[in-house]
Short mmCIF file of C-alpha atoms in Angstrom, two decimals:
data_model
loop_
_atom_site.label_atom_id
_atom_site.label_comp_id
_atom_site.label_asym_id
_atom_site.label_seq_id
_atom_site.Cartn_x
_atom_site.Cartn_y
_atom_site.Cartn_z
CA MET A 1 19.91 -3.90 -22.93
CA TYR A 2 19.52 -3.21 -19.42
CA LYS A 3 15.65 -3.69 -19.55
CA ILE A 4 16.03 -7.04 -21.08
CA PHE A 5 18.51 -8.02 -18.36
CA PHE A 6 16.15 -6.68 -15.71
CA SER A 7 13.16 -8.65 -17.10
CA LEU A 8 15.13 -11.89 -17.46
CA LEU A 9 17.15 -11.79 -14.09
CA PHE A 10 16.30 -9.07 -11.50
CA LYS A 11 12.52 -9.11 -12.03
CA ARG A 12 12.43 -12.79 -11.15
CA MET A 13 14.60 -12.31 -7.95
CA ASP A 14 13.44 -11.06 -4.51
CA PRO A 15 14.01 -7.35 -4.73
CA GLU A 16 16.35 -7.20 -1.69
CA GLN A 17 18.38 -10.04 -2.98
CA ALA A 18 18.59 -8.35 -6.41
CA HIS A 19 19.70 -5.09 -4.79
CA HIS A 20 22.47 -6.90 -2.87
CA LEU A 21 23.62 -8.67 -6.09
CA ALA A 22 23.73 -5.58 -8.31
CA PHE A 23 25.36 -3.46 -5.59
CA ARG A 24 27.98 -6.27 -5.07
CA TRP A 25 28.70 -6.18 -8.94
CA ILE A 26 28.98 -2.35 -8.81
CA ARG A 27 31.40 -2.38 -5.83
CA LEU A 28 33.62 -5.03 -7.51
CA ALA A 29 33.88 -3.04 -10.70
CA ALA A 30 34.94 -0.05 -8.77
CA ARG A 31 37.92 -1.97 -7.24
CA VAL A 32 39.44 -2.79 -10.69
CA PRO A 33 41.42 0.06 -11.95
CA VAL A 34 41.18 -0.29 -15.70
CA LEU A 35 37.55 -1.30 -15.55
CA ARG A 36 36.45 1.59 -13.27
CA THR A 37 38.19 4.08 -15.45
CA PHE A 38 36.54 2.73 -18.47
CA LEU A 39 33.08 2.74 -16.84
CA ALA A 40 33.48 6.14 -15.42
CA ALA A 41 34.32 7.51 -18.81
CA ALA A 42 31.21 5.91 -20.39
CA LEU A 43 28.94 6.49 -17.54
CA ALA A 44 29.99 9.70 -15.91
CA PRO A 45 31.06 12.11 -18.62
CA ARG A 46 31.19 15.79 -17.30
CA HIS A 47 29.32 18.65 -18.60
CA LYS A 48 30.81 21.86 -17.53
CA GLU A 49 27.70 23.89 -17.69
CA LEU A 50 26.13 21.63 -15.04
CA ARG A 51 28.81 22.37 -12.35
CA THR A 52 26.87 23.15 -9.24
CA GLU A 53 27.52 24.74 -5.87
CA ALA A 54 25.37 24.03 -2.81
CA PHE A 55 25.87 24.96 0.74
CA GLY A 56 29.57 25.88 -0.08
CA LEU A 57 30.20 22.47 -1.78
CA ARG A 58 31.32 22.28 -5.42
CA MET A 59 29.90 19.18 -7.46
CA HIS A 60 30.28 18.13 -10.99
CA GLY A 61 26.46 18.43 -11.41
CA PRO A 62 23.23 18.63 -9.46
CA PHE A 63 22.17 15.10 -9.69
CA GLY A 64 22.90 12.63 -6.81
CA LEU A 65 21.95 9.22 -5.30
CA ALA A 66 19.35 9.58 -2.50
CA ALA A 67 19.78 7.85 0.92
CA GLY A 68 18.65 4.20 1.09
CA PHE A 69 20.71 2.59 -1.65
CA ASP A 70 24.20 2.62 0.22
CA LYS A 71 23.14 2.41 3.84
CA ASN A 72 26.57 1.55 5.24
CA ALA A 73 28.97 3.55 3.13
CA VAL A 74 30.36 0.43 1.44
CA GLY A 75 30.07 1.53 -2.21
CA ILE A 76 30.50 5.16 -2.48
CA ASP A 77 33.21 5.08 -5.24
CA GLY A 78 31.11 2.56 -7.25
CA MET A 79 28.09 4.95 -7.24
CA ALA A 80 30.25 8.01 -8.26
CA MET A 81 31.66 5.67 -11.06
CA LEU A 82 28.14 5.47 -12.36
CA GLY A 83 27.77 9.21 -12.55
CA PHE A 84 26.04 10.37 -9.38
CA ASP A 85 27.41 13.90 -8.52
CA HIS A 86 26.90 13.31 -4.74
CA VAL A 87 26.20 10.00 -2.77
CA GLU A 88 23.97 10.38 0.36
CA ILE A 89 24.64 7.23 2.59
CA GLY A 90 22.38 5.89 5.32
CA THR A 91 19.98 6.16 6.97
CA VAL A 92 22.55 5.47 9.85
CA THR A 93 21.21 5.02 13.44
CA GLY A 94 22.94 5.61 16.71
CA GLU A 95 22.99 1.63 17.25
CA PRO A 96 23.25 -1.10 14.87
CA GLN A 97 19.91 -2.67 13.90
CA PRO A 98 18.76 -5.44 11.53
CA GLY A 99 15.67 -3.71 10.43
CA ASN A 100 12.14 -5.08 9.93
CA PRO A 101 11.49 -8.81 9.21
CA LYS A 102 11.76 -9.93 5.61
CA GLN A 103 10.15 -9.61 2.96
CA ARG A 104 10.36 -5.83 3.39
CA LEU A 105 10.96 -4.62 -0.25
CA PHE A 106 8.46 -4.86 -3.05
CA ARG A 107 8.50 -3.79 -6.66
CA LEU A 108 5.55 -2.30 -8.31
CA VAL A 109 6.74 -2.69 -11.91
CA LYS A 110 3.77 -1.42 -13.66
CA ASP A 111 3.89 1.83 -11.66
CA ARG A 112 7.69 1.96 -11.74
CA ALA A 113 7.71 2.23 -7.96
CA LEU A 114 8.92 0.60 -4.85
CA ILE A 115 7.35 0.02 -1.47
CA ASN A 116 9.80 -0.54 1.36
CA ARG A 117 9.55 -1.20 5.03
CA MET A 118 13.26 -1.77 5.61
CA GLY A 119 13.24 -0.16 9.05
CA PHE A 120 16.63 1.50 8.90
CA ASN A 121 18.60 -1.80 8.70
CA ASN A 122 22.31 -0.60 9.06
CA ASP A 123 25.61 -1.15 10.78
CA GLY A 124 25.23 1.68 13.27
CA SER A 125 26.95 4.99 13.46
CA LEU A 126 30.20 3.62 15.15
CA ARG A 127 31.00 1.15 12.38
CA VAL A 128 29.96 3.46 9.56
CA ALA A 129 32.06 6.25 11.00
CA ALA A 130 35.08 3.86 11.25
CA ARG A 131 34.52 2.90 7.60
CA LEU A 132 34.31 6.56 6.38
CA ALA A 133 37.48 7.33 8.43
CA SER A 134 39.39 4.57 6.78
CA ARG A 135 38.11 5.30 3.19
CA THR A 136 40.62 6.29 0.58
CA PRO A 137 38.40 7.92 -2.18
CA VAL A 138 38.99 6.80 -5.85
CA PHE A 139 36.51 9.32 -7.25
CA LYS A 140 36.04 12.76 -6.04
CA THR A 141 32.41 13.04 -4.93
CA VAL A 142 30.46 14.81 -2.17
CA VAL A 143 29.33 12.48 0.58
CA GLY A 144 26.15 13.27 2.49
CA VAL A 145 25.39 11.33 5.65
CA ASN A 146 21.67 10.64 6.57
CA ILE A 147 21.00 9.90 10.23
CA GLY A 148 17.81 8.60 11.83
CA LYS A 149 16.48 7.26 15.12
CA THR A 150 17.37 3.84 16.56
CA LYS A 151 14.09 1.84 16.67
CA VAL A 152 14.45 0.84 20.38
CA VAL A 153 15.15 4.38 21.64
CA PRO A 154 12.04 5.94 22.98
CA GLU A 155 10.73 9.12 21.34
CA GLU A 156 11.70 11.16 24.47
CA GLU A 157 15.27 10.05 24.10
CA ALA A 158 15.50 10.72 20.35
CA VAL A 159 17.59 13.86 20.61
CA THR A 160 20.41 11.96 22.56
CA ASP A 161 20.47 9.22 19.80
CA TYR A 162 20.73 11.73 16.91
CA VAL A 163 23.45 13.58 18.70
CA LYS A 164 25.35 10.33 19.13
CA SER A 165 25.27 9.72 15.49
CA ALA A 166 26.13 13.33 14.58
CA GLU A 167 29.22 13.31 16.83
CA ARG A 168 30.51 10.15 15.37
CA LEU A 169 29.69 10.89 11.72
CA ALA A 170 29.95 14.72 11.27
CA PRO A 171 33.83 14.60 10.87
CA TYR A 172 33.38 12.56 7.65
CA ALA A 173 30.26 14.12 6.20
CA ASP A 174 30.40 16.86 3.49
CA TYR A 175 26.78 17.45 4.69
CA LEU A 176 24.52 15.97 7.30
CA VAL A 177 20.85 15.12 7.04
CA VAL A 178 18.31 14.59 9.91
CA ASN A 179 15.82 12.08 8.72
CA VAL A 180 12.55 12.47 10.55
CA SER A 181 10.27 11.30 7.74
CA SER A 182 10.69 7.51 7.21
CA PRO A 183 7.28 5.92 7.76
CA ASN A 184 8.96 2.64 9.01
CA THR A 185 10.27 3.66 12.37
CA PRO A 186 7.39 3.99 14.95
CA GLY A 187 6.94 7.45 16.12
CA LEU A 188 9.74 8.93 13.79
CA ARG A 189 7.36 11.17 11.86
CA ASN A 190 6.06 12.80 15.01
CA LEU A 191 9.47 14.48 15.21
CA GLN A 192 8.52 16.56 12.24
CA ALA A 193 6.22 18.65 14.51
CA THR A 194 8.06 21.87 15.09
CA GLN A 195 7.83 21.62 18.85
CA ALA A 196 9.85 18.38 18.64
CA LEU A 197 11.93 19.28 15.56
CA ARG A 198 13.30 22.67 16.93
CA PRO A 199 15.32 21.06 20.01
CA LEU A 200 16.37 18.06 17.70
CA LEU A 201 17.94 20.24 14.96
CA SER A 202 19.43 22.64 17.47
CA ALA A 203 21.07 19.82 19.31
CA VAL A 204 22.42 18.16 16.03
CA ARG A 205 23.74 21.63 14.97
CA GLU A 206 25.48 22.08 18.29
CA ALA A 207 26.94 18.58 18.18
CA ALA A 208 28.27 18.98 14.66
CA ASP A 209 29.97 22.37 15.52
CA ARG A 210 31.40 20.98 18.80
CA THR A 211 32.80 17.96 17.00
CA VAL A 212 34.09 19.69 13.89
CA PRO A 213 35.15 23.12 15.03
CA ALA A 214 37.46 23.66 11.96
CA ARG A 215 34.60 23.85 9.57
CA ARG A 216 30.77 24.17 9.40
CA VAL A 217 29.11 20.91 8.45
CA PRO A 218 26.01 21.68 6.35
CA LEU A 219 22.90 20.52 8.08
CA LEU A 220 19.69 19.54 6.34
CA VAL A 221 16.30 17.98 7.32
CA LYS A 222 14.40 15.49 5.12
CA ILE A 223 10.51 15.77 5.22
CA ALA A 224 7.66 13.62 4.21
CA PRO A 225 5.32 14.32 1.24
CA ASP A 226 2.32 13.57 3.59
CA LEU A 227 2.68 16.69 5.61
CA ALA A 228 -0.12 19.03 5.50
CA ASP A 229 0.57 22.40 3.71
CA GLU A 230 0.53 24.24 6.95
CA ASP A 231 3.07 21.95 8.32
CA ILE A 232 5.30 22.25 5.38
CA ASP A 233 5.19 26.04 5.87
CA ALA A 234 6.05 25.56 9.63
CA VAL A 235 9.20 23.41 8.96
CA ALA A 236 10.28 26.00 6.26
CA ASP A 237 9.89 28.81 8.73
CA LEU A 238 11.75 26.78 11.31
CA ALA A 239 14.59 25.95 9.03
CA VAL A 240 15.00 29.67 8.26
CA GLU A 241 14.94 30.54 11.87
CA LEU A 242 17.55 27.99 12.86
CA GLY A 243 19.83 28.71 9.93
CA LEU A 244 19.68 25.30 8.36
CA ASP A 245 21.47 24.83 5.24
CA GLY A 246 18.85 22.79 3.38
CA ILE A 247 15.65 20.83 3.17
CA ILE A 248 15.23 17.57 1.32
CA ALA A 249 11.81 17.03 -0.32
CA THR A 250 10.61 14.41 -0.06
CA ASN A 251 10.88 10.98 1.57
CA THR A 252 8.51 8.12 0.73
CA THR A 253 4.71 8.34 1.03
CA ILE A 254 2.32 6.19 3.11
CA ALA A 255 -0.36 7.29 0.71
CA ARG A 256 -2.03 4.92 -1.82
CA GLU A 257 -5.31 6.49 -2.80
CA GLY A 258 -5.37 8.91 -5.63
CA LEU A 259 -2.14 7.84 -7.11
CA GLY A 260 -3.55 5.77 -9.92
CA LEU A 261 -1.60 2.60 -9.10
CA ARG A 262 -1.94 -0.34 -11.42
CA SER A 263 0.05 -2.96 -9.71
CA ASP A 264 -1.42 -6.07 -8.19
CA PRO A 265 -3.60 -4.92 -5.26
CA SER A 266 -1.88 -7.38 -2.90
CA LEU A 267 1.37 -5.52 -3.50
CA VAL A 268 -0.21 -2.08 -3.31
CA GLU A 269 -1.66 -2.82 0.02
CA GLU A 270 1.80 -3.71 1.67
CA THR A 271 2.64 -1.45 4.44
CA GLY A 272 5.62 0.83 4.09
CA GLY A 273 6.88 3.85 2.07
CA LEU A 274 5.95 4.18 -1.47
CA SER A 275 8.69 5.75 -3.79
CA GLY A 276 9.01 6.03 -7.53
CA ALA A 277 6.86 7.52 -10.30
CA PRO A 278 3.63 7.87 -8.34
CA LEU A 279 5.29 10.24 -5.91
CA LYS A 280 6.41 12.67 -8.66
CA GLU A 281 3.53 15.28 -8.54
CA ARG A 282 3.33 15.49 -4.82
CA SER A 283 6.97 15.78 -4.31
CA LEU A 284 7.18 18.51 -6.93
CA GLU A 285 4.19 20.25 -5.24
CA VAL A 286 5.97 20.30 -1.87
CA LEU A 287 9.17 21.60 -3.48
CA ARG A 288 7.30 24.44 -5.03
CA ARG A 289 5.63 25.30 -1.74
CA LEU A 290 9.05 25.29 0.08
CA TYR A 291 10.71 27.57 -2.56
CA ALA A 292 7.82 29.92 -2.45
CA ARG A 293 8.26 30.18 1.45
CA VAL A 294 12.13 30.24 1.69
CA GLY A 295 13.30 31.41 -1.69
CA ASP A 296 17.14 31.41 -1.95
CA ARG A 297 17.78 31.64 1.76
CA ILE A 298 17.89 27.75 2.02
CA THR A 299 19.12 25.16 -0.47
CA LEU A 300 16.40 22.78 -1.50
CA VAL A 301 16.95 19.17 -2.71
CA GLY A 302 14.20 17.58 -4.89
CA VAL A 303 13.66 13.80 -4.67
CA GLY A 304 10.79 11.56 -5.39
CA GLY A 305 9.75 10.15 -8.82
CA VAL A 306 12.64 11.64 -10.73
CA GLU A 307 12.84 9.20 -13.61
CA ASN A 308 14.41 11.31 -16.43
CA ALA A 309 15.93 14.58 -17.34
CA GLU A 310 12.65 16.37 -17.65
CA ASP A 311 11.69 15.38 -14.09
CA ALA A 312 15.00 16.72 -12.99
CA TRP A 313 14.59 19.93 -14.91
CA GLN A 314 11.19 20.47 -13.53
CA ARG A 315 12.60 20.01 -9.96
CA ILE A 316 15.25 22.74 -10.70
CA LEU A 317 12.71 25.19 -12.13
CA ALA A 318 10.59 24.45 -9.00
CA GLY A 319 13.37 25.45 -6.60
CA ALA A 320 15.86 22.63 -6.28
CA THR A 321 19.50 23.33 -6.42
CA LEU A 322 20.13 19.61 -6.09
CA VAL A 323 18.25 16.75 -7.40
CA GLN A 324 18.33 12.98 -6.16
CA GLY A 325 17.06 9.66 -7.47
CA TYR A 326 16.88 6.07 -6.33
CA SER A 327 13.87 4.06 -7.40
CA ALA A 328 14.14 4.95 -11.03
CA PHE A 329 17.76 3.74 -10.99
CA ILE A 330 16.36 0.20 -10.31
CA TYR A 331 14.34 0.31 -13.53
CA GLU A 332 16.67 2.41 -15.71
CA GLY A 333 20.09 0.91 -14.75
CA PRO A 334 23.65 2.09 -15.14
CA PHE A 335 22.94 4.73 -17.73
CA TYR A 336 20.45 6.50 -15.44
CA ALA A 337 22.71 9.34 -14.28
CA ARG A 338 24.45 9.75 -17.74
CA THR A 339 21.02 10.04 -19.49
CA ILE A 340 19.82 12.65 -16.90
CA HIS A 341 23.07 14.78 -17.19
CA LYS A 342 22.82 14.68 -20.98
CA GLY A 343 19.23 15.69 -20.89
CA LEU A 344 19.83 18.59 -18.43
CA ALA A 345 22.61 20.02 -20.37
CA ALA A 346 20.58 19.98 -23.46
CA ARG A 347 17.59 21.78 -21.72
CA LEU A 348 19.91 24.37 -20.22
CA ARG A 349 21.29 25.15 -23.64
CA THR A 350 17.87 25.76 -25.13
CA SER A 351 16.52 27.65 -22.11
CA PRO A 352 16.67 31.41 -21.58
CA TYR A 353 19.00 30.86 -18.47
CA ALA A 354 22.64 31.47 -18.74
CA THR A 355 23.45 28.96 -15.82
CA LEU A 356 21.80 26.10 -14.00
CA ALA A 357 21.77 28.42 -10.99
CA ASP A 358 19.65 31.03 -12.81
CA ALA A 359 17.03 28.26 -13.59
CA VAL A 360 16.64 27.39 -9.90
CA GLY A 361 13.08 28.34 -8.84
CA ALA A 362 12.35 30.16 -12.10
CA ASP A 363 8.83 28.83 -12.62
CA VAL A 364 7.99 29.64 -8.88
CA ARG A 365 9.24 33.30 -9.25
CA LYS A 366 7.14 33.74 -12.36
CA THR A 367 3.87 33.08 -10.49
CA ALA A 368 4.72 34.90 -7.43
#
């Protein structure tokens, strides 16, 4: 049904307009008590065997919504209603910014992919923090906060900009993510180099601890799939050295060659980050490499090309405790999370593993 609806309506609309329309409907549904209860029962049934614990947080399952869908923390309950076990908001920057000029979002329907060059369009950390502070949750869900660099802030002042966001947002974050891997903010990916990343992560860690002394806010870093293998190893080693709580692998890719893209070349050539199915293999490869390097010392989050339960299961076997999706949600619709949960539960029951935690990294350990 949704695929027909997508073809008749959303596919004919500008992708960004379609996003805003669909998200508005989700938020409206979450405000109607009877409707949201019915939808949550249909779309977010719980599977006890999928209960997950990551960096000290308990979740109904391992599958969450990646950053980028709810940039401004306006629809957390709506996304929980649709079955996502955690919702990562953002990317939020120190100052509000409109993002890049439109058109900046493109569908590659034949490839089940997206290209975006949104440019961290968001309300800024002060307004988003105020929104989170005033929120009265309807559904219990873990909320991650993804922070990035304000575009006009020069690279040498990036640490101060991230610290500002961390101080404002850490009190309301179940976990905090430092995003240094979007291709749409000039110079941002330079911060993935360990000599720049070390002082940045250390400063954000200190800011979170100073602002929220009563608890430790878990801190993660999100990396790009385009890093060379030796750079992935360097980030993994740095994360262990600094005592980070997790790594999210991966963000979007700037690669186009070798992905077998079938969409109109004029779309494929658009600048920006490519997400969705074509990213699947590389994201999985990065995840395996990270787990082989860090083992169980750091929680890994697998994202990139997760279309179905098999993709999510492969992420878990490769070392991911948590899995996230976004682009496939656009193509699969409201039953996306439900289908993945049902498939994961079925795979776990027929696997040799007693719990989901036992399955994490199992394929990598076999080849070690």
